[in-house]
Amino acid sequence: MNDQVLMDNYLLILKSTVEVYVHGTLESSNEDIRNLLKIGLDETMSHQATTYDEMTKYGWYQINNVEASTINQTLSKIKNQN
């Protein structure tokens, strides 16, 4: 397993962990637990951002810019569906 695969897997784990923290935070009825979950959420999101930055630095996470015309076409389709 190479570094890119490891980082990709780590990023996926972080994204899943964020989802768990978000749901836990939203559903918690205890303020102390909710605050603890928020701290975990913030820390995990920070790790996710750092991992993402490292992956983009090495070209392991590609970002494709979308043309404005494509965005406008998609928005028009959505508006027409309603």
mmCIF file of C-alpha atoms in Angstrom:
data_model
loop_
_atom_site.group_PDB
_atom_site.id
_atom_site.type_symbol
_atom_site.label_atom_id
_atom_site.label_comp_id
_atom_site.label_asym_id
_atom_site.label_seq_id
_atom_site.Cartn_x
_atom_site.Cartn_y
_atom_site.Cartn_z
ATOM 1 C CA MET A 1 0.000 0.000 0.000
ATOM 2 C CA ASN A 2 1.424 3.389 -0.949
ATOM 3 C CA ASP A 3 1.114 6.785 0.730
ATOM 4 C CA GLN A 4 -1.616 7.966 -1.625
ATOM 5 C CA VAL A 5 -3.845 4.991 -0.819
ATOM 6 C CA LEU A 6 -3.234 5.435 2.903
ATOM 7 C CA MET A 7 -4.079 9.138 2.763
ATOM 8 C CA ASP A 8 -7.174 8.457 0.662
ATOM 9 C CA ASN A 9 -8.400 5.882 3.179
ATOM 10 C CA TYR A 10 -7.624 8.209 6.085
ATOM 11 C CA LEU A 11 -9.584 11.014 4.409
ATOM 12 C CA LEU A 12 -12.581 8.700 3.956
ATOM 13 C CA ILE A 13 -12.409 7.686 7.616
ATOM 14 C CA LEU A 14 -12.281 11.341 8.679
ATOM 15 C CA LYS A 15 -15.318 12.171 6.532
ATOM 16 C CA SER A 16 -17.261 9.292 8.090
ATOM 17 C CA THR A 17 -16.196 10.349 11.566
ATOM 18 C CA VAL A 18 -17.438 13.898 10.904
ATOM 19 C CA GLU A 19 -20.854 12.454 10.031
ATOM 20 C CA VAL A 20 -20.963 10.542 13.319
ATOM 21 C CA TYR A 21 -19.981 13.617 15.327
ATOM 22 C CA VAL A 22 -22.571 15.773 13.539
ATOM 23 C CA HIS A 23 -25.389 13.320 14.242
ATOM 24 C CA GLY A 24 -24.271 12.832 17.824
ATOM 25 C CA THR A 25 -24.079 16.570 18.383
ATOM 26 C CA LEU A 26 -27.513 17.159 16.884
ATOM 27 C CA GLU A 27 -29.176 14.337 18.804
ATOM 28 C CA SER A 28 -27.523 14.871 22.187
ATOM 29 C CA SER A 29 -29.867 16.055 24.914
ATOM 30 C CA ASN A 30 -27.036 16.588 27.414
ATOM 31 C CA GLU A 31 -25.198 19.896 27.029
ATOM 32 C CA ASP A 32 -21.895 18.562 28.405
ATOM 33 C CA ILE A 33 -21.897 15.648 25.977
ATOM 34 C CA ARG A 34 -22.959 17.929 23.113
ATOM 35 C CA ASN A 35 -20.042 20.267 23.859
ATOM 36 C CA LEU A 36 -17.621 17.342 24.001
ATOM 37 C CA LEU A 37 -18.918 16.093 20.653
ATOM 38 C CA LYS A 38 -18.503 19.589 19.169
ATOM 39 C CA ILE A 39 -14.855 19.578 20.236
ATOM 40 C CA GLY A 40 -14.372 16.193 18.572
ATOM 41 C CA LEU A 41 -16.115 17.478 15.461
ATOM 42 C CA ASP A 42 -13.893 20.546 15.271
ATOM 43 C CA GLU A 43 -10.725 18.492 15.764
ATOM 44 C CA THR A 44 -11.765 15.942 13.151
ATOM 45 C CA MET A 45 -12.628 18.665 10.649
ATOM 46 C CA SER A 46 -9.221 20.219 11.269
ATOM 47 C CA HIS A 47 -7.532 16.849 10.558
ATOM 48 C CA GLN A 48 -9.669 16.504 7.428
ATOM 49 C CA ALA A 49 -8.602 19.934 6.162
ATOM 50 C CA THR A 50 -4.933 19.198 6.826
ATOM 51 C CA THR A 51 -5.170 15.811 5.095
ATOM 52 C CA TYR A 52 -6.982 17.352 2.132
ATOM 53 C CA ASP A 53 -4.343 20.094 1.841
ATOM 54 C CA GLU A 54 -1.527 17.524 1.869
ATOM 55 C CA MET A 55 -3.260 15.381 -0.740
ATOM 56 C CA THR A 56 -3.824 18.325 -3.075
ATOM 57 C CA LYS A 57 -0.211 19.431 -2.603
ATOM 58 C CA TYR A 58 0.963 16.068 -3.975
ATOM 59 C CA GLY A 59 -1.700 15.960 -6.682
ATOM 60 C CA TRP A 60 -3.460 13.018 -5.035
ATOM 61 C CA TYR A 61 -6.807 14.794 -4.770
ATOM 62 C CA GLN A 62 -7.849 16.373 -8.028
ATOM 63 C CA ILE A 63 -10.193 19.330 -8.158
ATOM 64 C CA ASN A 64 -12.053 19.907 -11.401
ATOM 65 C CA ASN A 65 -13.343 23.408 -11.934
ATOM 66 C CA VAL A 66 -16.829 23.541 -13.361
ATOM 67 C CA GLU A 67 -17.665 26.061 -16.047
ATOM 68 C CA ALA A 68 -20.265 28.692 -15.116
ATOM 69 C CA SER A 69 -22.409 27.578 -18.062
ATOM 70 C CA THR A 70 -22.578 24.029 -16.667
ATOM 71 C CA ILE A 71 -23.636 25.362 -13.277
ATOM 72 C CA ASN A 72 -26.309 27.525 -14.889
ATOM 73 C CA GLN A 73 -27.608 24.570 -16.933
ATOM 74 C CA THR A 74 -27.854 22.448 -13.800
ATOM 75 C CA LEU A 75 -29.658 25.213 -11.918
ATOM 76 C CA SER A 76 -32.116 25.594 -14.801
ATOM 77 C CA LYS A 77 -32.836 21.849 -14.774
ATOM 78 C CA ILE A 78 -33.474 21.939 -11.024
ATOM 79 C CA LYS A 79 -35.779 24.947 -11.320
ATOM 80 C CA ASN A 80 -37.721 23.280 -14.134
ATOM 81 C CA GLN A 81 -38.262 20.135 -12.061
ATOM 82 C CA ASN A 82 -40.150 22.083 -9.394
#
